[in-house]
XYZ file of C-alpha atoms in Angstrom:
82
model
C 161.981 93.650 85.511
C 159.827 95.257 87.909
C 156.668 96.679 89.195
C 156.260 99.720 88.158
C 153.479 102.172 89.616
C 151.617 105.968 88.675
C 149.630 107.837 90.886
C 145.493 108.581 90.214
C 146.292 111.287 87.149
C 150.103 110.704 87.123
C 151.682 111.149 83.462
C 155.172 109.387 82.227
C 155.682 111.370 79.457
C 156.410 110.603 76.136
C 159.905 108.994 75.819
C 162.435 107.068 73.720
C 164.395 103.890 75.306
C 167.723 104.767 74.149
C 171.037 102.601 74.258
C 172.923 99.756 73.374
C 170.578 97.582 75.738
C 167.195 97.897 74.018
C 169.023 97.212 70.662
C 168.356 92.940 71.334
C 165.381 93.251 74.124
C 161.824 93.817 73.587
C 159.548 95.544 76.523
C 156.127 94.153 77.665
C 153.846 95.499 80.140
C 151.577 93.250 82.159
C 148.704 95.266 84.141
C 148.044 94.721 87.403
C 146.257 96.966 88.988
C 144.527 100.117 87.006
C 143.713 101.325 83.788
C 145.792 103.743 81.881
C 146.259 105.297 78.543
C 149.566 104.124 76.747
C 150.613 106.191 73.433
C 153.149 104.896 71.596
C 154.167 106.703 67.947
C 151.217 108.834 68.185
C 148.690 106.040 68.697
C 146.795 105.260 71.903
C 145.166 102.325 73.517
C 143.463 102.350 76.950
C 144.905 99.282 78.728
C 142.693 97.248 81.503
C 144.080 95.450 84.063
C 145.518 91.466 82.842
C 146.138 92.968 79.471
C 150.102 91.952 78.016
C 151.047 94.803 75.789
C 153.878 94.771 73.563
C 155.430 98.192 72.497
C 158.218 99.161 70.268
C 159.510 100.979 72.693
C 162.358 102.187 70.267
C 159.375 104.815 69.090
C 158.353 107.711 71.943
C 156.093 106.387 74.543
C 154.558 107.248 77.498
C 151.328 107.164 79.539
C 148.506 108.652 81.988
C 146.876 106.542 84.580
C 143.460 107.611 84.082
C 141.602 105.201 86.381
C 140.587 105.616 90.043
C 143.535 103.327 91.164
C 147.422 103.266 91.474
C 148.277 102.007 88.174
C 150.833 98.821 88.542
C 152.097 97.193 85.416
C 154.839 94.554 85.833
C 157.189 95.502 82.898
C 159.942 93.388 81.651
C 162.158 92.363 79.136
C 162.252 89.817 76.371
C 165.569 89.286 74.047
C 165.930 89.090 70.644
C 168.744 88.911 67.881
C 169.776 92.241 66.052
């Protein structure tokens, strides 16, 4: 788990989380500050502060900070069975 920041206008390009670690974990984001667009598998949503977001990080995903402040997100993984 950890806190991630993204500056105003910042972009995290589309990517897939690969490796054995991710095969038994689900990824969550808890939006703390800032508004951002999150895209997963070709679908986009606008994420507001206070939103808890699960997404399939085994699909292409990325984000863009479209807000007026630094985006701060708490990212954590929850174990599950294969």
